[in-house]
């Protein structure tokens, strides 16, 4: 079974580590793969506007300011890095 968890609060490496600590009760680190997004808040904002998502701009700006992709890479999990895409 594959499970995908999306939560903008996971951009905070400390929150991420709290989640992982919980998950490790049930699965090993070898069974975890991270899907990391490049920190491109401008495209993220455009995407939110296209999708008519209101009131998310402050959240996007807040979490993009604390998100450091290298911190997650350095945790040692398998990972893929994805660009933020949007339809023009």
CSV table of N, CA and C in Angstrom, one decimal:
chain,number,residue,atom,x,y,z
A,1,UNK,N,0.9,-1.2,0.0
A,1,UNK,CA,0.0,0.0,0.0
A,1,UNK,C,0.9,1.2,0.0
A,2,UNK,N,0.6,2.1,-0.9
A,2,UNK,CA,1.3,3.4,-0.9
A,2,UNK,C,0.4,4.5,-0.3
A,3,UNK,N,1.0,5.3,0.5
A,3,UNK,CA,0.3,6.4,1.2
A,3,UNK,C,1.0,7.7,0.9
A,4,UNK,N,0.3,8.7,0.6
A,4,UNK,CA,0.9,10.0,0.3
A,4,UNK,C,0.3,11.0,1.3
A,5,UNK,N,1.1,11.7,2.0
A,5,UNK,CA,0.7,12.6,3.0
A,5,UNK,C,1.1,14.0,2.5
A,6,UNK,N,0.1,14.9,2.4
A,6,UNK,CA,0.4,16.3,2.0
A,6,UNK,C,-0.1,17.2,3.1
A,7,UNK,N,0.8,18.0,3.6
A,7,UNK,CA,0.5,18.9,4.7
A,7,UNK,C,1.5,20.0,4.6
A,8,UNK,N,1.1,21.3,4.3
A,8,UNK,CA,2.1,22.3,4.2
A,8,UNK,C,3.0,22.5,5.4
A,9,UNK,N,2.5,22.1,6.6
A,9,UNK,CA,3.3,22.2,7.8
A,9,UNK,C,4.5,21.3,7.7
A,10,UNK,N,4.5,20.4,6.8
A,10,UNK,CA,5.7,19.5,6.7
A,10,UNK,C,6.9,20.2,6.1
A,11,UNK,N,6.7,21.4,5.6
A,11,UNK,CA,7.8,22.3,5.1
A,11,UNK,C,8.7,22.6,6.2
A,12,UNK,N,8.2,22.5,7.4
A,12,UNK,CA,9.0,22.8,8.6
A,12,UNK,C,9.7,21.5,9.0
A,13,UNK,N,11.1,21.5,8.9
A,13,UNK,CA,11.8,20.2,9.2
A,13,UNK,C,11.5,19.6,10.5
A,14,UNK,N,11.3,20.5,11.5
A,14,UNK,CA,11.0,19.9,12.9
A,14,UNK,C,9.6,19.2,12.9
A,15,UNK,N,8.7,19.8,12.2
A,15,UNK,CA,7.3,19.1,12.1
A,15,UNK,C,7.5,17.8,11.4
A,16,UNK,N,8.2,17.9,10.3
A,16,UNK,CA,8.5,16.7,9.5
A,16,UNK,C,9.1,15.6,10.4
A,17,UNK,N,10.1,15.9,11.2
A,17,UNK,CA,10.7,14.9,12.0
A,17,UNK,C,9.7,14.3,13.0
A,18,UNK,N,8.8,15.2,13.5
A,18,UNK,CA,7.8,14.7,14.4
A,18,UNK,C,6.9,13.6,13.7
A,19,UNK,N,6.5,13.9,12.5
A,19,UNK,CA,5.7,12.9,11.7
A,19,UNK,C,6.5,11.7,11.5
A,20,UNK,N,7.7,11.8,11.1
A,20,UNK,CA,8.5,10.6,10.8
A,20,UNK,C,8.7,9.7,12.1
A,21,UNK,N,8.9,10.4,13.2
A,21,UNK,CA,9.0,9.6,14.5
A,21,UNK,C,7.7,8.8,14.7
A,22,UNK,N,6.6,9.3,14.4
A,22,UNK,CA,5.3,8.6,14.5
A,22,UNK,C,5.2,7.5,13.5
A,23,UNK,N,5.6,7.7,12.3
A,23,UNK,CA,5.5,6.7,11.2
A,23,UNK,C,6.5,5.6,11.5
A,24,UNK,N,7.6,5.9,12.1
A,24,UNK,CA,8.6,4.8,12.3
A,24,UNK,C,8.1,3.8,13.3
A,25,UNK,N,7.0,4.0,14.0
A,25,UNK,CA,6.4,3.0,14.9
A,25,UNK,C,5.8,1.9,14.0
A,26,UNK,N,5.5,2.2,12.7
A,26,UNK,CA,4.8,1.3,11.9
A,26,UNK,C,5.6,0.9,10.6
A,27,UNK,N,6.5,1.7,10.2
A,27,UNK,CA,7.3,1.4,9.0
A,27,UNK,C,8.7,1.8,9.2
A,28,UNK,N,9.6,1.2,8.4
A,28,UNK,CA,11.0,1.6,8.5
A,28,UNK,C,11.4,2.7,7.5
A,29,UNK,N,12.5,3.4,7.8
A,29,UNK,CA,12.9,4.5,6.9
A,29,UNK,C,13.1,4.0,5.4
A,30,UNK,N,13.4,2.7,5.3
A,30,UNK,CA,13.6,2.2,3.9
A,30,UNK,C,12.3,2.2,3.1
A,31,UNK,N,11.2,2.2,3.8
A,31,UNK,CA,9.9,2.2,3.1
A,31,UNK,C,9.3,3.6,2.9
A,32,UNK,N,10.1,4.6,3.2
A,32,UNK,CA,9.7,6.0,3.1
A,32,UNK,C,10.3,6.7,1.9
A,33,UNK,N,9.6,7.3,1.0
A,33,UNK,CA,10.1,8.1,-0.1
A,33,UNK,C,9.5,9.4,-0.1
A,34,UNK,N,10.3,10.4,-0.1
A,34,UNK,CA,9.8,11.8,-0.1
A,34,UNK,C,9.6,12.3,-1.5
A,35,UNK,N,8.5,13.1,-1.7
A,35,UNK,CA,8.3,13.8,-3.0
A,35,UNK,C,8.5,15.3,-2.6
A,36,UNK,N,9.6,15.8,-3.0
A,36,UNK,CA,10.0,17.2,-2.6
A,36,UNK,C,9.7,18.1,-3.8
A,37,UNK,N,9.2,19.3,-3.5
A,37,UNK,CA,8.9,20.3,-4.5
A,37,UNK,C,10.0,21.3,-4.4
A,38,UNK,N,10.4,21.8,-5.6
A,38,UNK,CA,11.4,22.9,-5.6
A,38,UNK,C,10.7,24.1,-4.9
A,39,UNK,N,11.4,24.9,-4.2
A,39,UNK,CA,10.9,26.0,-3.4
A,39,UNK,C,10.7,27.2,-4.4
A,40,UNK,N,9.5,27.2,-5.1
A,40,UNK,CA,9.2,28.2,-6.1
A,40,UNK,C,7.9,28.8,-5.7
A,41,UNK,N,7.9,29.7,-4.8
A,41,UNK,CA,6.7,30.3,-4.2
A,41,UNK,C,5.9,31.1,-5.3
A,42,UNK,N,6.7,31.7,-6.2
A,42,UNK,CA,6.0,32.5,-7.2
A,42,UNK,C,5.1,31.6,-8.1
A,43,UNK,N,5.6,30.5,-8.6
A,43,UNK,CA,4.8,29.6,-9.4
A,43,UNK,C,3.7,29.0,-8.5
A,44,UNK,N,4.0,28.7,-7.3
A,44,UNK,CA,3.0,28.2,-6.4
A,44,UNK,C,1.8,29.2,-6.2
A,45,UNK,N,2.1,30.5,-6.1
A,45,UNK,CA,1.1,31.5,-6.0
A,45,UNK,C,0.2,31.6,-7.2
A,46,UNK,N,0.9,31.5,-8.4
A,46,UNK,CA,0.2,31.5,-9.7
A,46,UNK,C,-0.7,30.3,-9.7
A,47,UNK,N,-0.2,29.1,-9.4
A,47,UNK,CA,-1.0,27.9,-9.4
A,47,UNK,C,-2.3,28.1,-8.5
A,48,UNK,N,-2.1,28.6,-7.3
A,48,UNK,CA,-3.2,28.8,-6.4
A,48,UNK,C,-4.3,29.8,-7.0
A,49,UNK,N,-3.8,30.8,-7.7
A,49,UNK,CA,-4.7,31.8,-8.3
A,49,UNK,C,-5.5,31.1,-9.4
A,50,UNK,N,-4.8,30.3,-10.2
A,50,UNK,CA,-5.5,29.6,-11.3
A,50,UNK,C,-6.5,28.7,-10.8
A,51,UNK,N,-6.3,28.0,-9.7
A,51,UNK,CA,-7.2,27.1,-9.1
A,51,UNK,C,-8.3,27.8,-8.3
A,52,UNK,N,-8.2,29.1,-8.2
A,52,UNK,CA,-9.1,29.9,-7.4
A,52,UNK,C,-9.1,29.6,-5.9
A,53,UNK,N,-7.9,29.3,-5.5
A,53,UNK,CA,-7.7,29.0,-4.1
A,53,UNK,C,-7.5,30.3,-3.4
A,54,UNK,N,-8.4,30.8,-2.6
A,54,UNK,CA,-8.3,32.1,-1.9
A,54,UNK,C,-7.7,31.9,-0.5
A,55,UNK,N,-7.1,32.9,-0.1
A,55,UNK,CA,-6.6,33.0,1.3
A,55,UNK,C,-5.4,32.0,1.6
A,56,UNK,N,-4.7,31.6,0.5
A,56,UNK,CA,-3.6,30.7,0.7
A,56,UNK,C,-2.2,31.5,0.5
A,57,UNK,N,-2.3,32.7,0.0
A,57,UNK,CA,-1.0,33.4,-0.3
A,57,UNK,C,-0.1,33.5,0.9
A,58,UNK,N,-0.7,33.9,2.1
A,58,UNK,CA,0.1,34.1,3.3
A,58,UNK,C,0.7,32.7,3.7
A,59,UNK,N,0.0,31.7,3.6
A,59,UNK,CA,0.5,30.4,3.9
A,59,UNK,C,1.6,29.9,3.0
A,60,UNK,N,1.4,30.2,1.7
A,60,UNK,CA,2.5,29.8,0.8
A,60,UNK,C,3.8,30.6,1.1
A,61,UNK,N,3.6,31.9,1.3
A,61,UNK,CA,4.8,32.8,1.6
A,61,UNK,C,5.4,32.3,2.9
A,62,UNK,N,4.6,32.0,3.9
A,62,UNK,CA,5.2,31.6,5.2
A,62,UNK,C,6.0,30.3,5.1
A,63,UNK,N,5.4,29.3,4.5
A,63,UNK,CA,6.1,28.0,4.5
A,63,UNK,C,7.3,28.0,3.5
A,64,UNK,N,7.2,28.8,2.4
A,64,UNK,CA,8.3,28.8,1.5
A,64,UNK,C,9.5,29.5,2.2
A,65,UNK,N,9.2,30.4,3.2
A,65,UNK,CA,10.4,31.1,3.8
A,65,UNK,C,11.1,30.1,4.8
A,66,UNK,N,10.5,29.1,5.2
A,66,UNK,CA,11.2,28.1,6.2
A,66,UNK,C,11.6,26.8,5.5
A,67,UNK,N,11.0,26.6,4.3
A,67,UNK,CA,11.3,25.3,3.6
A,67,UNK,C,12.7,25.4,3.0
A,68,UNK,N,13.5,24.4,3.4
A,68,UNK,CA,14.9,24.2,2.8
A,68,UNK,C,15.0,22.8,2.3
A,69,UNK,N,14.9,22.6,1.0
A,69,UNK,CA,14.9,21.3,0.5
A,69,UNK,C,16.1,20.5,0.9
A,70,UNK,N,17.3,21.1,1.0
A,70,UNK,CA,18.5,20.4,1.4
A,70,UNK,C,18.4,19.7,2.8
A,71,UNK,N,17.6,20.3,3.7
A,71,UNK,CA,17.4,19.7,5.0
A,71,UNK,C,16.8,18.4,4.9
A,72,UNK,N,15.8,18.3,3.9
A,72,UNK,CA,15.1,17.0,3.7
A,72,UNK,C,15.9,16.0,3.0
A,73,UNK,N,16.7,16.5,2.0
A,73,UNK,CA,17.6,15.6,1.3
A,73,UNK,C,18.6,15.0,2.3
A,74,UNK,N,19.1,15.8,3.2
A,74,UNK,CA,20.1,15.4,4.2
A,74,UNK,C,19.6,14.4,5.2
A,75,UNK,N,18.3,14.2,5.3
A,75,UNK,CA,17.7,13.2,6.2
A,75,UNK,C,18.0,11.8,5.8
A,76,UNK,N,18.4,11.6,4.5
A,76,UNK,CA,18.8,10.3,4.1
A,76,UNK,C,17.7,9.4,3.5
A,77,UNK,N,16.5,9.9,3.3
A,77,UNK,CA,15.4,9.1,2.7
A,77,UNK,C,15.5,9.1,1.2
A,78,UNK,N,14.9,8.1,0.5
A,78,UNK,CA,14.8,8.2,-0.9
A,78,UNK,C,13.9,9.4,-1.2
A,79,UNK,N,14.2,10.0,-2.4
A,79,UNK,CA,13.4,11.2,-2.7
A,79,UNK,C,13.3,11.4,-4.2
A,80,UNK,N,12.3,12.1,-4.7
A,80,UNK,CA,12.3,12.7,-6.0
A,80,UNK,C,12.0,14.2,-5.8
A,81,UNK,N,12.5,15.0,-6.7
A,81,UNK,CA,12.3,16.5,-6.7
A,81,UNK,C,11.4,16.8,-7.9
A,82,UNK,N,10.4,17.6,-7.6
A,82,UNK,CA,9.4,17.9,-8.7
A,82,UNK,C,9.3,19.5,-8.8
A,83,UNK,N,9.2,19.9,-10.0
A,83,UNK,CA,9.0,21.4,-10.2
A,83,UNK,C,7.6,21.7,-9.9
A,84,UNK,N,7.3,22.9,-9.5
A,84,UNK,CA,6.0,23.4,-9.4
A,84,UNK,C,5.5,23.8,-10.8
A,85,UNK,N,4.4,23.2,-11.3
A,85,UNK,CA,3.9,23.4,-12.6
A,85,UNK,C,2.5,24.1,-12.5
A,86,UNK,N,2.2,24.8,-13.6
A,86,UNK,CA,0.9,25.4,-13.7
A,86,UNK,C,0.5,25.5,-15.1
A,87,UNK,N,-0.8,25.6,-15.4
A,87,UNK,CA,-1.2,25.8,-16.8
A,87,UNK,C,-1.3,27.3,-17.0
A,88,UNK,N,-0.7,27.7,-18.1
A,88,UNK,CA,-0.8,29.2,-18.4
A,88,UNK,C,-2.1,29.6,-19.1
